[in-house]
Coordinates of C-alpha atoms in Angstrom, one line a residue:
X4 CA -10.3 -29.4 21.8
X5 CA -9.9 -30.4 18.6
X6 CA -8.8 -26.9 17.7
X7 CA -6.4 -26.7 19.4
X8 CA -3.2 -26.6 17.0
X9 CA -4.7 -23.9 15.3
X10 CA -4.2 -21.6 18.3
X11 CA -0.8 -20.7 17.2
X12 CA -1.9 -18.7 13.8
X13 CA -4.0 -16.0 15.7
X14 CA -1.0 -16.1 18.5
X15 CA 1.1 -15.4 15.6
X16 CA -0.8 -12.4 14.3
X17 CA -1.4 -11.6 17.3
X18 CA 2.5 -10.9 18.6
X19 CA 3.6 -9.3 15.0
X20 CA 0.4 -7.0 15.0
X21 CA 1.4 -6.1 18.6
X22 CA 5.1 -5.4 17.9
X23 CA 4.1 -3.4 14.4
X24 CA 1.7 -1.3 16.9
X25 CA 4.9 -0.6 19.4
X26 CA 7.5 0.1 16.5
X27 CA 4.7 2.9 14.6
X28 CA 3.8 4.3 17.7
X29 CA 7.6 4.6 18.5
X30 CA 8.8 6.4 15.5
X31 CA 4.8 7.8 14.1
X32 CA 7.1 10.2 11.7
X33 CA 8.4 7.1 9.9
X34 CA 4.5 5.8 9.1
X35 CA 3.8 9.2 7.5
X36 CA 6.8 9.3 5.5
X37 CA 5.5 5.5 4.6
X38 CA 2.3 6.4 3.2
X39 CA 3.6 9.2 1.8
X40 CA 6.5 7.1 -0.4
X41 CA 3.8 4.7 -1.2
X42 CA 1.6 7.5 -2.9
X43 CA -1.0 6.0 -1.1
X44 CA -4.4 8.6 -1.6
X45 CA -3.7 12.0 0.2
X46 CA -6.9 12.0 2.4
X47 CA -5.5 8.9 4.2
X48 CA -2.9 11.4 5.5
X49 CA -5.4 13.9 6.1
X50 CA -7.5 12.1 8.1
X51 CA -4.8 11.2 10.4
X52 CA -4.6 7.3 9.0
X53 CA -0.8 7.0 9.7
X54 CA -1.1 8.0 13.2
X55 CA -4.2 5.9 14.2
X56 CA -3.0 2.7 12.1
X57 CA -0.8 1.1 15.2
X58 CA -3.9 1.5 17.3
X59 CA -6.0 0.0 15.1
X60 CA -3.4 -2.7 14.7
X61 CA -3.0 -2.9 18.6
X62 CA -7.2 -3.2 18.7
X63 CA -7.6 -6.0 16.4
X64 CA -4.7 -8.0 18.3
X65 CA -6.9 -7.5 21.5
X66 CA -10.1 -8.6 19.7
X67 CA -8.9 -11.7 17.8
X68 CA -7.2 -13.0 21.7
X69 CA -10.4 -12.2 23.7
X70 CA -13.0 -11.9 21.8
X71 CA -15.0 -15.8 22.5
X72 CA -16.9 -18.1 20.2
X73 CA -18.5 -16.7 17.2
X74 CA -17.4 -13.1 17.9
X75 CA -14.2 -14.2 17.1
X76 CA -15.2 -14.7 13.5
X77 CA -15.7 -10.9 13.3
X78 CA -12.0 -10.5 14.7
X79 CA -10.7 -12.7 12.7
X80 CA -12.1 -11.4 9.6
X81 CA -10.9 -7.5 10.4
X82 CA -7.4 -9.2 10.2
X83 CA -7.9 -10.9 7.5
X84 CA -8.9 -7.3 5.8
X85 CA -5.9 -5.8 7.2
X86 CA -3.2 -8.6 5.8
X87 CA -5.0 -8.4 2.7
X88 CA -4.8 -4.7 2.6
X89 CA -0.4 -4.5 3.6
X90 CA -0.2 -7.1 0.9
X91 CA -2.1 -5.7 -1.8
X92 CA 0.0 -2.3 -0.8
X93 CA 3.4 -4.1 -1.0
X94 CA 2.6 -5.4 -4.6
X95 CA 1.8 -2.0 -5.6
X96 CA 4.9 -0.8 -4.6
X97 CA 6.8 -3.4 -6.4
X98 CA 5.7 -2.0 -9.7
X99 CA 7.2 1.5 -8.7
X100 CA 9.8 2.3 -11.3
X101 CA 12.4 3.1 -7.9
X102 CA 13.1 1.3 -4.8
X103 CA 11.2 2.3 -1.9
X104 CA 12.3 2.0 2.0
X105 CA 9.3 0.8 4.1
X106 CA 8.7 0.8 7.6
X107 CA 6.9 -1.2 7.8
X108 CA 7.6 -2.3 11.2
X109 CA 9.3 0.5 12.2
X110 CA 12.8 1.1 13.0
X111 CA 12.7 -2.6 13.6
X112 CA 12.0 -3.9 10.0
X113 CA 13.2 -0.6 8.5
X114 CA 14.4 -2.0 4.4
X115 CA 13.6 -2.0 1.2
X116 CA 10.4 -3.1 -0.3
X117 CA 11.4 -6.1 -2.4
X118 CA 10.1 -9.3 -3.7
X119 CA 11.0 -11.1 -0.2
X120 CA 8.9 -8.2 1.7
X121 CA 6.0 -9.2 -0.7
X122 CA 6.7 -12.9 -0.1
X123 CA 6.8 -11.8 3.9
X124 CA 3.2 -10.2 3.1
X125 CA 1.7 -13.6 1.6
X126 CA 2.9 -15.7 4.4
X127 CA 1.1 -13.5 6.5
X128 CA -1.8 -13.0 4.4
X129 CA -1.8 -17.3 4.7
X130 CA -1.5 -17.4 8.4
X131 CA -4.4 -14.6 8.4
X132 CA -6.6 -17.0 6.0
X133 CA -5.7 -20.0 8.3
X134 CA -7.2 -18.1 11.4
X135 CA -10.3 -16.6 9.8
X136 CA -11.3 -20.8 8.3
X137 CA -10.8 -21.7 11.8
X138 CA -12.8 -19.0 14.2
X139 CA -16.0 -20.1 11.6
X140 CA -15.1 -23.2 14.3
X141 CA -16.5 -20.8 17.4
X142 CA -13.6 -21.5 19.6
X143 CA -11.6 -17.9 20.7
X144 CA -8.4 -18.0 21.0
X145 CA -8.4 -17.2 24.9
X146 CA -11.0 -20.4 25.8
X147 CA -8.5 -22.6 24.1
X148 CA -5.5 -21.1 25.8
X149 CA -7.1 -21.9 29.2
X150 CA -8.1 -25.7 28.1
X151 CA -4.9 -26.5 26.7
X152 CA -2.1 -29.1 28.1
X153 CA 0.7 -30.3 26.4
X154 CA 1.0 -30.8 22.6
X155 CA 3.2 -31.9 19.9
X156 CA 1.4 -29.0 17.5
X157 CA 3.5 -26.0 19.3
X158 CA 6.5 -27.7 18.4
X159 CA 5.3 -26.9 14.6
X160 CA 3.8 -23.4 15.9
X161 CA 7.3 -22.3 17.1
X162 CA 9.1 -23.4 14.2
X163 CA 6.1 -21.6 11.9
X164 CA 6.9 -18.5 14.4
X165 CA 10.4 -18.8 14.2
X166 CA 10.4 -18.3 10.1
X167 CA 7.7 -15.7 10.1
X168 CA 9.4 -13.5 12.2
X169 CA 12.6 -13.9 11.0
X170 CA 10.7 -12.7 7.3
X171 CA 9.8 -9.7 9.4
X172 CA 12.9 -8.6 10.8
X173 CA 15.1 -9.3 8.4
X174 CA 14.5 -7.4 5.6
X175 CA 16.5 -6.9 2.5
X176 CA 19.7 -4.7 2.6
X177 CA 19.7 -1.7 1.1
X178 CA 21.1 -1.2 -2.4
X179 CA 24.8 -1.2 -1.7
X180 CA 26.3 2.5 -2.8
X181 CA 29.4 2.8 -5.1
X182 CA 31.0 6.2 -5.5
X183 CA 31.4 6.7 -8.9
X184 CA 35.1 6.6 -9.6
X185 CA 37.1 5.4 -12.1
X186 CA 41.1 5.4 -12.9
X187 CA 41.4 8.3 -15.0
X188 CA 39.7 10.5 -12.6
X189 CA 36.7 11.4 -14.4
X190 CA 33.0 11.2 -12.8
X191 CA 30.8 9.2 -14.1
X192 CA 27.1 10.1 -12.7
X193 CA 24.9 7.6 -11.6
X194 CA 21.2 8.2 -11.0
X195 CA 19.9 11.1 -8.0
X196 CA 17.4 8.3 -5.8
X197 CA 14.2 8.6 -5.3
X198 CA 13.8 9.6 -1.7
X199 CA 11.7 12.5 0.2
X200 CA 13.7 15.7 2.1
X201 CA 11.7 18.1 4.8
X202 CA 11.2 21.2 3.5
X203 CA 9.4 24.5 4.2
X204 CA 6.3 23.7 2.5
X205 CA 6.7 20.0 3.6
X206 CA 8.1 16.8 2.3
X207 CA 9.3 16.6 -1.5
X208 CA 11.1 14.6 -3.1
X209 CA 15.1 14.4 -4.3
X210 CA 13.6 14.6 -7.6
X211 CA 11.4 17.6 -7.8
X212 CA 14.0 19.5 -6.2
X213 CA 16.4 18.6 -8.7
X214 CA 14.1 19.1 -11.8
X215 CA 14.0 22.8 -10.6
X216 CA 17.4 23.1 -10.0
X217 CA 20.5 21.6 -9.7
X218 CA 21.7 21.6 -6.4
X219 CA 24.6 21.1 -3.6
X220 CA 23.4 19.3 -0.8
X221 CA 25.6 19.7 2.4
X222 CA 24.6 17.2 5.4
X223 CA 25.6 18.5 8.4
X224 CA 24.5 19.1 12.4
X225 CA 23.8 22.9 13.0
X226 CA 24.5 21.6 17.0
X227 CA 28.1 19.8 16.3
X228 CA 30.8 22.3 17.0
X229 CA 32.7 20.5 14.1
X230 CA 30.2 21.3 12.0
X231 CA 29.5 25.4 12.9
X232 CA 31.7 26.7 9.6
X233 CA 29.8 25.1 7.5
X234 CA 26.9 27.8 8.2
X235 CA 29.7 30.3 7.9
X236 CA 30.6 29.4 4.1
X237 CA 26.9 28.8 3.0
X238 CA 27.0 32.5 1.7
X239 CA 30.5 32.3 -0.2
X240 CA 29.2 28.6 -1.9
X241 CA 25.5 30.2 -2.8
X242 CA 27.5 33.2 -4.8
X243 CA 29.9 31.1 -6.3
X244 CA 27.6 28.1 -7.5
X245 CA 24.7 30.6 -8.7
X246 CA 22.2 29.9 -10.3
X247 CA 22.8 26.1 -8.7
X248 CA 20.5 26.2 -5.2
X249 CA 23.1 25.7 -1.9
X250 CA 20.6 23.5 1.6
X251 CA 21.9 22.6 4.7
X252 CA 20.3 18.8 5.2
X253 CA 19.8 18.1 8.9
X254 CA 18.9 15.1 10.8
X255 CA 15.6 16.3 11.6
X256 CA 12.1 18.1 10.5
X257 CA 12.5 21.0 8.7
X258 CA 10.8 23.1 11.9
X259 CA 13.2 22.0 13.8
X260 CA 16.0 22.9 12.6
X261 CA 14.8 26.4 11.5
X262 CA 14.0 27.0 15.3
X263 CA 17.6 26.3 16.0
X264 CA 19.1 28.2 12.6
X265 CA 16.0 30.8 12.0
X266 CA 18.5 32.7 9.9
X267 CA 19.3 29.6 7.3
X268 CA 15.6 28.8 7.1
X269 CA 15.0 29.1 3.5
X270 CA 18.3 27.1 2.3
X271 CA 17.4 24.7 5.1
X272 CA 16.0 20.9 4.5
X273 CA 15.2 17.8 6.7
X274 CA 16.0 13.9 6.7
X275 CA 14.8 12.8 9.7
X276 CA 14.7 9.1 9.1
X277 CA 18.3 9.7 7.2
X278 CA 17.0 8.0 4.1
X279 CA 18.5 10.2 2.2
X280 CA 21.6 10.7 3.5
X281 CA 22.1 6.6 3.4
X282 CA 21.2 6.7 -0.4
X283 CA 23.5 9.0 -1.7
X284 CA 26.4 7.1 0.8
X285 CA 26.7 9.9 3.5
X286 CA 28.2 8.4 6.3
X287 CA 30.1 11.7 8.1
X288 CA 29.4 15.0 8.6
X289 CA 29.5 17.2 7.1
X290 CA 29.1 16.0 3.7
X291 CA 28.0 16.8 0.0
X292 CA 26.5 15.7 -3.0
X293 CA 25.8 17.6 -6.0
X294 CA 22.5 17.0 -7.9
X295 CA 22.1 17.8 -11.8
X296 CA 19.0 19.1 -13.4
X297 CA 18.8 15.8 -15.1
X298 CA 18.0 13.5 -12.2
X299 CA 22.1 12.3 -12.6
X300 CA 24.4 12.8 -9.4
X301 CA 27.2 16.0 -10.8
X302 CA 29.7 15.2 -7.9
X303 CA 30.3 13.5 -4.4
X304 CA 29.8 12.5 -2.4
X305 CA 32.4 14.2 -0.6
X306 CA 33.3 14.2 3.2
X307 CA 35.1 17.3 5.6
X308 CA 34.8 20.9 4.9
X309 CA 38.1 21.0 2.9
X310 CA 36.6 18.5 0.3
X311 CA 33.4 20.1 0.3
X312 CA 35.0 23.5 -0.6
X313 CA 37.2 21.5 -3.2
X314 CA 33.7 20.6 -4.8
X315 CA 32.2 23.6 -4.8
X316 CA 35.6 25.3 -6.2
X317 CA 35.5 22.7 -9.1
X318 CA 31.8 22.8 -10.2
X319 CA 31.9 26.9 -9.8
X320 CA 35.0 26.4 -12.2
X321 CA 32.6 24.0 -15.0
X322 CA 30.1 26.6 -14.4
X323 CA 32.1 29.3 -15.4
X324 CA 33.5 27.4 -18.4
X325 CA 29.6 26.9 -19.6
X326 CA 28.6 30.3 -19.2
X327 CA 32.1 31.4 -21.4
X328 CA 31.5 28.8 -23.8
X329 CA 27.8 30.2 -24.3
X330 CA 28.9 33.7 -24.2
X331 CA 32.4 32.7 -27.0
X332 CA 29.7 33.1 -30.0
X333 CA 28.1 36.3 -29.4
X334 CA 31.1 37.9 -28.6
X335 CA 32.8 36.4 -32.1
X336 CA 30.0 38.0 -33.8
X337 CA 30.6 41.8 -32.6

């Protein structure tokens, strides 16, 4: 057939539509938190979008390779919607004023949404345009499997493969963290990231928790032996950092880890995909950050108990100096 080089597009969609499905299905938590980050309209989530969206993906991959002749076209077009859709979606995000980690393929293309993820998008929004032109031709992708032999053209297919994949798979490092130090000792506070935490009323972001309240953020594994005192000292940080807010951050849902700790529920929060943890350079447990009212990081991160208690001890200390400071005038004037 004289179609037959323009197999390898739908093969193409095909294969990454398939390993999207697998990756989603996989980790379903992560494609919530996706449309979630991407503010994408609440009644998507509602209506159970993020969880049916791999088998939708895995249902057009099945129509565009069986469907024959002229049905095809109807395949082909419903991925042609779909590209158009993710790429559409990508540019959005792009004009966020914070980075956002996507997805997008699951753990397995787990990054940051950045000009090369858009770029990624329009090669696949290409490919998708390149299989939609040629099904108008009435030749499904299975007949010409069966009726081909060998040809020059999949020489070009793999190497078209070969990049597009690679675009999907390797996506752009995360921003690379730098603890705010500097010779003379004193902190200088960089910006609180943009990220999403598990809580009791569900997911919120670092942000809104932080414009309520400053507060100590102490990763740790309420399973992990090591880990056990932490729980223990909760009470003693909560008095002496009042009216800053003290939350155990887990690995995990929120539900979870109040089934395991029912007594720490209301000081307790979730990362489950660790984005947050990764973000503010948490690489040990247990571990702690501090988060001023005014989205700026106020100390850490800090790794070990003895460091964490060293953090709380200093910021109770600045605390303490405010609330004399504030106090020095009124008492001058009696």
């Amino acid at each position: 057939m004289t179609s037959a080089p323009f197999v390898v597009p739908p093969l193409l969609l095909i294969a990454v539509l398939t390993v999207s499905a697998v990756a989603k299905i996989r980790d379903p938590h992560d494609t919530v938190s996706v449309f979630q980050k991407l503010e994408l309209p609440a009644i998507l989530v509602r209506l159970r979008a993020p969880l049916l969206l791999p088998y939708s993906e895995l249902a057009v991959a099945a129509l565009l390779l069986l469907l024959p002749g002229y049905s095809y076209v109807a395949a082909s077009t419903l991925a042609l919607l779909l590209f158009a859709a993710y790429a559409v979606v990508v540019g959005r995000a792009l004009r966020f004023p914070y980075p956002i980690m996507c997805g997008c393929f699951g753990q397995l293309g787990l990054g940051w949404i950045t000009r090369q993820t858009f770029v990624r998008n329009l090669v696949l929004l290409a490919v998708a345009l390149i299989t939609w032109l040629d099904s108008l031709r009435g030749h499904g992708v299975l007949q010409r499997l069966t009726s081909l032999g060998g040809d020059a053209w999949w020489l070009a297919g793999l190497a078209l493969a070969v990049a597009t994949t690679t675009l999907v798979v390797r996506e752009s490092r995360p921003p690379t963290y730098l603890a705010p130090t500097a010779e003379d000792d004193e902190y200088h506070a960089v910006p609180i990231p943009y990220t999403l935490l598990d809580g009791p009323t569900g997911p919120t972001t670092v942000w809104r928790l932080s414009d309520a309240a400053a507060r100590l953020l102490v990763f740790w594994n309420p399973l992990d032996d090591d880990t056990a005192a932490v729980a223990e000292r909760l009470p003693a940080w909560q008095a002496a950092l009042a009216p800053v807010q003290v939350h155990l951050v887990t690995r995990s849902e929120w539900h979870q880890a109040a089934e395991v700790r029912p007594d720490l529920a209301e000081h307790l929060l979730g990362d489950p995909d660790g984005e947050t943890a990764l973000r503010l350079g948490v690489h040990q447990l247990p571990a702690a950050v501090l988060l001023g009212a005014d989205r700026l990081l106020a100390g850490g991160p800090v790794g070990g108990l003895a460091e964490i208690e060293d953090l709380v001890g200093a910021a109770a200390e600045e605390i303490q100096n405010a609330a004399e400071s504030a106090a020095a005038p009124a008492d001058v004037g009696q």
